[in-house]
C-alpha positions as CSV (number, residue, x, y, z in Angstrom):
1,M,0.0,57.7,3.1
2,S,1.1,55.6,0.4
3,E,1.1,51.8,1.0
4,P,4.2,49.9,2.1
5,S,5.5,47.9,-0.9
6,R,5.6,44.1,-0.6
7,P,8.4,41.9,-0.9
8,P,8.6,39.6,-3.7
9,P,7.4,36.0,-3.7
10,Y,11.0,34.6,-3.6
11,A,14.1,36.6,-3.1
12,P,17.9,35.3,-2.7
13,P,19.3,35.7,0.6
14,V,22.1,38.1,1.5
15,P,24.7,38.7,1.3
16,Q,25.7,37.0,-1.9
17,P,29.5,36.3,-2.8
18,A,30.8,38.6,-5.5
19,I,30.6,37.8,-9.1
20,P,33.9,37.4,-11.5
21,A,33.9,39.9,-14.1
22,A,33.2,38.7,-17.7
23,E,36.0,40.8,-19.1
24,R,38.4,38.7,-17.4
25,Q,37.5,35.6,-19.4
26,E,38.2,37.6,-22.7
27,R,41.9,38.6,-21.4
28,L,42.8,35.3,-20.3
29,G,41.9,33.5,-23.7
30,D,45.2,31.9,-24.1
31,M,45.0,30.3,-20.5
32,W,41.6,28.5,-21.6
33,A,42.9,27.6,-24.6
34,A,45.2,25.5,-22.5
35,V,42.3,23.9,-20.9
36,P,41.8,20.1,-21.7
37,E,38.7,18.9,-23.7
38,R,35.3,19.3,-22.4
39,S,35.3,15.6,-21.1
40,R,38.1,15.8,-19.3
41,W,37.2,19.2,-17.7
42,R,35.6,18.5,-14.5
43,Y,35.6,19.8,-10.9
44,R,37.5,17.2,-8.8
45,P,38.5,17.2,-5.4
46,H,42.1,16.0,-4.8
47,R,41.5,12.4,-3.2
48,A,43.5,9.3,-2.1
49,F,43.9,6.4,-4.6
50,W,41.1,4.1,-2.7
51,R,38.7,7.1,-2.8
52,H,38.9,7.7,-6.5
53,R,35.8,7.6,-8.1
54,A,36.4,4.7,-10.7
55,V,37.7,2.5,-7.8
56,R,34.7,2.9,-5.8
57,A,32.3,2.6,-8.7
58,G,33.8,-0.6,-9.7
59,A,33.5,-1.8,-6.1
60,L,29.9,-0.8,-5.9
61,I,29.1,-2.6,-9.4
62,I,30.7,-5.9,-8.2
63,M,28.9,-5.7,-5.1
64,L,25.6,-4.9,-6.6
65,A,26.1,-7.9,-9.0
66,L,26.8,-10.1,-6.2
67,C,23.8,-8.9,-4.4
68,G,21.6,-9.5,-7.9
69,L,22.8,-12.9,-8.6
70,L,22.2,-14.1,-5.1
71,L,18.9,-12.4,-4.7
72,M,17.9,-14.0,-8.1
73,S,18.4,-17.5,-7.0
74,L,16.6,-17.1,-3.6
75,V,13.5,-15.4,-5.5
76,R,13.9,-18.3,-8.2
77,E,14.1,-21.0,-5.4
78,Q,10.8,-19.9,-3.9
79,T,8.6,-19.2,-7.2
80,G,10.4,-21.8,-9.6
81,T,11.7,-21.0,-13.0
82,R,8.4,-20.4,-14.8
83,G,6.9,-18.2,-11.9
84,F,10.3,-16.3,-11.9
85,L,9.8,-15.4,-15.5
86,V,6.0,-14.8,-15.3
87,G,6.7,-12.6,-12.3
88,L,9.7,-10.7,-13.9
89,G,7.6,-9.8,-17.3
90,L,4.6,-8.7,-15.0
91,A,6.7,-6.7,-12.5
92,I,8.5,-4.9,-15.6
93,L,5.7,-3.2,-16.6
94,P,5.2,-0.2,-14.5
95,V,9.2,0.5,-14.2
96,P,9.3,2.7,-17.6
97,L,6.4,4.9,-16.1
98,L,7.6,5.4,-12.7
99,M,11.0,6.1,-14.0
100,A,9.6,8.5,-16.7
101,A,7.5,10.2,-14.0
102,F,10.3,10.8,-11.6
103,R,12.8,11.9,-14.5
104,W,10.0,14.4,-15.8
105,L,10.3,16.0,-12.4
106,D,14.0,16.8,-12.8
107,R,13.8,18.5,-15.8
108,V,14.9,21.7,-14.2
109,E,18.4,20.7,-13.4
110,P,18.7,16.9,-14.6
111,G,20.4,14.8,-12.3
112,P,23.4,12.3,-13.6
113,W,21.7,9.2,-14.9
114,R,24.5,7.3,-13.1
115,N,23.2,8.3,-9.8
116,L,19.8,7.2,-10.8
117,L,21.0,3.8,-11.9
118,F,22.8,3.3,-8.8
119,S,19.6,4.0,-6.8
120,F,17.5,1.8,-9.1
121,A,20.0,-1.1,-8.9
122,W,20.5,-0.4,-5.1
123,G,17.0,-1.0,-4.6
124,A,16.4,-3.8,-6.9
125,C,19.6,-5.9,-5.5
126,A,21.2,-4.8,-2.0
127,A,17.9,-3.3,-0.5
128,A,15.4,-6.0,-1.8
129,L,18.2,-8.7,-0.7
130,V,18.5,-7.2,3.0
131,A,15.0,-7.1,3.2
132,I,14.0,-10.6,2.4
133,T,16.9,-12.3,4.5
134,A,16.3,-9.7,7.4
135,N,12.6,-10.4,7.4
136,S,12.6,-14.0,7.1
137,F,15.2,-14.4,10.1
138,A,13.2,-12.3,12.1
139,T,10.0,-13.7,11.3
140,Q,11.3,-17.3,11.9
141,W,12.9,-16.2,15.5
142,I,9.6,-14.5,16.7
143,A,7.6,-17.7,15.8
144,T,10.1,-19.9,17.6
145,A,10.4,-17.5,20.6
146,T,6.4,-17.0,21.0
147,A,5.4,-20.3,19.5
148,D,2.6,-18.2,17.6
149,P,3.4,-18.4,13.7
150,A,0.2,-16.3,12.9
151,G,1.2,-13.4,15.3
152,A,4.8,-13.7,14.0
153,E,3.5,-13.2,10.6
154,S,1.5,-10.3,11.4
155,L,4.2,-8.6,13.5
156,G,6.6,-9.0,11.0
157,A,4.7,-7.6,8.3
158,T,3.6,-4.5,10.2
159,V,6.4,-3.7,12.4
160,I,9.6,-5.6,11.1
161,A,9.2,-5.2,7.5
162,P,8.7,-1.4,7.6
163,I,11.7,-0.8,9.7
164,V,14.1,-3.2,7.4
165,E,13.1,-2.2,3.9
166,E,13.0,1.5,4.5
167,S,16.2,1.4,6.2
168,A,17.7,-0.5,3.5
169,K,16.2,1.9,0.7
170,A,17.5,4.8,2.7
171,A,20.8,3.6,2.8
172,A,21.1,4.5,-1.1
173,I,19.9,8.1,-0.6
174,L,22.1,8.5,2.4
175,L,25.2,7.3,-0.1
176,I,24.3,9.6,-2.8
177,F,23.9,12.8,-0.1
178,L,27.2,11.9,1.3
179,F,29.3,11.5,-1.9
180,R,27.4,13.2,-4.8
181,R,26.7,16.1,-2.5
182,E,26.9,18.5,-5.7
183,S,24.4,16.8,-7.7
184,F,22.1,16.6,-4.5
185,T,20.8,20.0,-3.9
186,G,17.1,20.2,-2.8
187,L,13.8,18.5,-2.4
188,V,13.7,17.6,-6.1
189,D,16.7,15.8,-5.9
190,G,15.7,13.6,-2.7
191,V,12.1,12.9,-4.3
192,V,13.9,11.5,-7.5
193,V,16.5,9.6,-5.8
194,A,14.0,7.9,-3.6
195,G,11.6,7.5,-6.4
196,F,14.2,5.4,-8.3
197,T,15.5,3.6,-5.1
198,A,11.8,2.6,-4.3
199,T,11.0,1.7,-8.0
200,G,13.9,-0.9,-8.0
201,F,12.7,-2.1,-4.9
202,A,9.2,-2.8,-5.8
203,F,10.2,-4.1,-9.1
204,T,12.1,-6.9,-7.3
205,E,9.0,-7.3,-4.3
206,N,6.6,-7.7,-7.7
207,I,8.8,-10.6,-9.2
208,L,8.4,-12.5,-5.6
209,Y,4.7,-12.0,-5.0
210,L,3.9,-12.6,-8.7
211,G,5.8,-15.5,-9.3
212,S,4.6,-17.1,-5.8
213,A,0.7,-16.2,-7.2
214,F,1.6,-18.1,-10.4
215,G,2.9,-21.0,-8.4
216,E,-0.1,-21.2,-6.4
217,D,-2.3,-21.0,-9.5
218,Q,-0.5,-23.9,-11.3
219,Q,-0.8,-26.0,-7.9
220,I,-4.6,-25.4,-7.6
221,G,-5.3,-25.4,-11.3
222,N,-6.8,-21.9,-11.4
223,S,-6.9,-19.7,-14.5
224,G,-8.5,-16.8,-15.9
225,L,-9.7,-13.3,-14.3
226,P,-10.3,-15.1,-10.8
227,A,-6.5,-16.4,-10.5
228,V,-4.8,-15.4,-7.9
229,T,-1.8,-13.9,-10.4
230,A,-4.6,-11.7,-11.7
231,A,-5.6,-10.6,-8.4
232,T,-1.8,-10.0,-7.3
233,F,-1.2,-8.1,-10.5
234,F,-4.3,-5.8,-10.1
235,V,-3.7,-4.9,-6.5
236,R,0.4,-4.4,-6.7
237,V,0.6,-3.2,-10.5
238,V,-2.4,-1.7,-11.3
239,M,-3.8,-0.1,-8.0
240,S,-0.9,0.7,-6.2
241,P,2.5,1.0,-8.2
242,F,3.4,4.2,-6.2
243,A,3.0,2.7,-2.9
244,H,6.9,1.8,-2.1
245,P,7.9,5.2,-4.0
246,L,5.7,7.2,-1.7
247,F,7.0,5.6,1.3
248,T,10.7,6.1,0.4
249,V,9.8,9.7,-1.0
250,L,9.4,10.9,2.6
251,T,13.1,10.0,3.7
252,G,14.1,11.7,0.1
253,I,12.3,14.7,1.4
254,G,13.9,14.7,4.8
255,F,17.4,14.4,3.1
256,G,16.6,17.4,0.4
257,M,15.5,19.6,3.4
258,A,18.7,18.8,5.0
259,A,20.5,19.6,1.8
260,L,18.8,23.2,1.8
261,T,19.9,23.7,5.5
262,A,23.1,25.8,6.4
263,R,26.2,23.5,7.3
264,H,26.4,25.0,10.5
265,R,22.8,23.6,11.8
266,R,24.4,20.3,12.1
267,V,21.6,19.1,14.5
268,R,18.7,20.0,12.1
269,R,20.5,18.4,9.0
270,W,20.7,15.0,10.7
271,L,17.4,15.2,12.6
272,L,15.5,15.9,9.2
273,P,16.4,13.1,7.5
274,I,15.4,10.7,10.4
275,L,12.3,12.4,10.8
276,G,11.5,11.5,6.8
277,L,12.7,8.1,7.5
278,V,10.3,7.9,10.8
279,L,7.3,8.9,8.6
280,A,8.2,6.4,6.2
281,M,8.4,3.6,8.4
282,G,5.1,4.5,9.9
283,T,3.5,4.7,6.4
284,H,4.8,1.4,5.4
285,A,3.1,0.0,8.5
286,L,0.3,1.4,8.0
287,W,-0.1,0.4,4.5
288,N,0.9,-3.3,5.7
289,G,-1.4,-3.5,8.6
290,A,-4.4,-1.9,7.2
291,S,-6.2,-5.3,6.7
292,S,-5.2,-6.7,10.4
293,L,-6.1,-3.4,12.1
294,F,-9.3,-2.5,10.3
295,G,-10.8,-5.9,9.2
296,P,-11.2,-7.4,5.8
297,Y,-11.9,-3.8,4.1
298,G,-9.2,-2.1,5.8
299,F,-7.0,-2.2,2.8
300,Y,-9.6,-0.2,0.6
301,A,-10.1,2.0,3.4
302,V,-6.5,3.0,4.3
303,Y,-6.2,3.2,0.4
304,A,-9.1,5.8,-0.2
305,A,-8.7,7.6,3.1
306,F,-4.9,8.0,3.3
307,M,-3.0,6.7,0.4
308,V,-4.5,8.5,-2.3
309,P,-4.7,11.8,-0.8
310,A,-0.9,11.6,0.4
311,F,0.2,10.9,-3.2
312,V,-1.7,13.8,-4.4
313,L,-0.3,16.3,-1.6
314,L,3.4,14.6,-2.6
315,T,3.0,15.1,-6.2
316,W,1.5,18.6,-5.6
317,L,4.8,19.1,-3.2
318,A,7.1,18.0,-6.1
319,I,5.8,20.1,-8.8
320,W,5.6,23.3,-6.6
321,S,9.5,22.5,-5.8
322,R,10.1,22.1,-9.5
323,Q,8.3,25.7,-10.0
324,R,10.4,27.2,-7.1
325,E,13.5,26.1,-9.1
326,L,12.6,28.0,-11.9
327,R,11.9,30.8,-10.0
328,M,15.2,30.5,-8.7
329,V,17.0,30.5,-12.0
330,S,15.3,33.8,-12.6
331,V,16.3,35.4,-9.4
332,E,19.9,34.5,-9.4
333,L,21.0,34.6,-12.9
334,P,20.3,38.4,-13.6
335,A,23.5,39.0,-11.1
336,Y,25.7,37.1,-14.0
337,A,23.8,38.9,-16.9
338,A,24.8,42.1,-15.3
339,A,28.7,41.2,-14.9
340,G,28.6,40.3,-18.8
341,W,28.4,36.4,-18.4
342,L,24.9,36.3,-20.2
343,A,22.4,38.4,-22.3
344,E,20.1,40.4,-20.7
345,T,17.1,38.5,-21.8
346,E,18.7,35.0,-21.1
347,P,17.8,34.4,-17.4
348,L,14.0,35.1,-18.4
349,A,14.5,32.3,-21.2
350,L,16.2,30.0,-18.8
351,S,13.3,30.4,-16.0
352,S,10.7,28.8,-18.7
353,M,10.5,25.2,-19.7
354,R,8.7,26.0,-22.8
355,A,11.5,28.9,-23.8
356,R,14.1,26.0,-23.2
357,S,12.5,23.6,-25.5
358,M,11.8,26.5,-28.0
359,A,15.6,27.4,-27.7
360,R,16.5,23.5,-28.5
361,D,14.3,23.4,-31.1
362,V,15.5,26.5,-32.9
363,A,19.0,25.4,-32.6
364,G,18.3,22.0,-33.8
365,R,16.5,23.4,-37.0
366,A,19.1,26.2,-37.6
367,Y,22.2,24.3,-36.8
368,G,21.6,20.5,-36.3
369,P,21.3,18.1,-33.6
370,E,24.8,18.8,-32.3
371,A,23.4,22.5,-31.9
372,A,20.6,21.5,-29.9
373,R,22.5,19.3,-27.6
374,T,25.0,22.0,-27.0
375,V,22.0,24.2,-25.9
376,G,20.7,21.8,-23.8
377,E,24.2,21.7,-22.1
378,Y,24.4,25.3,-21.9
379,Q,21.0,25.3,-19.9
380,T,22.0,22.6,-17.5
381,F,25.0,24.6,-16.5
382,A,23.4,27.9,-16.3
383,T,20.6,26.2,-14.1
384,A,23.3,24.4,-12.0
385,L,25.2,28.0,-11.5
386,A,21.9,29.8,-10.3
387,F,21.6,26.7,-7.7
388,L,25.3,27.0,-6.8
389,R,24.9,30.9,-6.0
390,H,21.5,30.4,-4.1
391,R,23.4,27.8,-1.7
392,A,26.1,30.0,-1.2
393,G,23.6,32.7,-0.1
394,R,22.2,30.1,2.1
395,G,25.4,28.9,3.6
396,T,25.3,25.5,2.0
397,A,27.4,25.8,-1.0
398,G,31.0,24.9,0.9
399,P,34.3,25.9,0.7
400,E,34.9,25.0,-3.0
401,F,32.2,27.4,-4.2
402,A,34.5,29.5,-6.2
403,E,36.1,26.9,-8.2
404,R,32.8,25.3,-8.8
405,E,31.7,28.4,-9.8
406,Q,34.5,29.3,-12.2
407,E,34.0,25.8,-13.8
408,L,30.7,26.6,-14.5
409,L,31.3,30.0,-16.1
410,H,33.7,28.6,-18.1
411,H,31.1,25.8,-19.7
412,L,28.9,28.4,-20.2
413,W,31.8,30.6,-21.9
414,E,32.8,27.6,-24.3
415,R,29.3,27.4,-25.4
416,R,28.0,30.8,-25.5
417,D,28.5,31.4,-29.5
418,T,26.2,28.6,-30.3
419,A,23.8,28.5,-27.4
420,S,23.1,32.2,-26.4
421,A,21.4,33.2,-29.7
422,P,18.5,30.6,-29.4
423,P,17.5,31.5,-25.7
424,R,17.5,35.2,-26.9
425,R,14.9,34.0,-29.6
426,A,13.0,32.2,-26.9
427,A,12.6,34.9,-24.4
428,P,9.5,36.2,-25.7
429,A,7.7,33.0,-25.3
430,A,8.6,32.9,-21.3
431,A,7.5,36.9,-21.1
432,G,4.3,35.9,-22.9
433,G,3.1,33.5,-20.2
434,G,5.8,32.0,-18.3
435,G,5.9,28.8,-19.8
436,S,2.1,28.7,-20.8
437,T,0.8,27.0,-23.7
438,K,-2.5,29.1,-23.8
439,K,-3.2,31.0,-27.1
440,K,-3.9,34.7,-26.8
441,K,-7.4,35.6,-28.2
442,K,-7.2,38.1,-31.1
443,T,-9.1,41.4,-30.6
444,K,-11.0,42.6,-33.3
445,T,-11.3,45.6,-34.6
446,P,-14.7,47.1,-35.1
447,K,-15.5,47.7,-38.7
448,K,-16.6,51.3,-39.9
449,K,-20.0,51.4,-41.4
450,N,-20.4,53.2,-44.6
451,K,-22.6,56.6,-44.0
452,K,-25.4,56.9,-46.2
453,K,-25.5,60.1,-48.0
């Protein structure tokens, strides 16, 4: 008997919605000519004035600016002006590295920068302000009620702080999940949004800790490597810059899994983010209470035995999710190629990061930077189309699927003349190794020996 065929490692769910025919786009050329320019062609459900995007954005900017000003005055009051400036200069050093790392994970379907900047600002201003005020109030109340200031400090660090801080950071993820749902599609989006939020929070917290350490050094006259500032910088910036992102990423994963869950499974969609938040609080509590729970070397023990393996595991999960997104593109887009929207080789090229980069380079060398930017937009819209169809198969796309699909198809059709040729030229790069940069070894043909007469 023949061996039964194995299912592919990734297969789209069924049934899938029907795909519009590409010929219809050509027949309606006059209608598309009347469509507004690209900057105004957006998918927008009709909303009341008070729910308009500009109104909400303005209110958020004003609120975050006020939180930032109030927070800056509080931190400056605790650290002094010189301590605040020193803490600011040292705390900003790991921020570009962390932001670049999370943005790299988001290269397959890059989310809008406005969401990421909002997340960073929320963590740096709103969440940090809530944490400073709530932690101080709770610690003082416990110290007054129990008449044990030392116990209150320990309880505040191991119990109160993780609950308050992780809840405040999770609010940013929840807001984007609810109000920017079209750009929050899976695990990678949850990880990136959580990472930017936690990076902003850690930035403000580092200003406070480093500024306070500098003030302490100034009081006791310390300088050089044994100084409190140097020790604080080493622990918080060199050894554990990923600590807060690691905690909050667990919440982001919970929201990302909820985004992949069908809409009719409401209990699961709400339980997953709550579970992620609880795990984030527990990990944060373990980190903060390492010294009090396990003695003077507890910090290093928790760091080596738990934090580093957890960081490696979550990094692997994020990279695996990114590769899964590329496989999703290769599975979902051939249906659109069969309907005439894409060339036959384009799905293969769009599912390889190496081929994508090569396509942009080809367009840039041949036609200039504008053509390379157009190819990049084409790739983004094609990826969003694949993700949208995948969500439709899972029952998570929503009733606006057809309208959103038509908009994305229109964006692809607008750019087809400039952007379709480079992906076809880059397709062999994807077929040759799935994005691998390894060079193929040349096979040598044996030389024929001359026969002696």
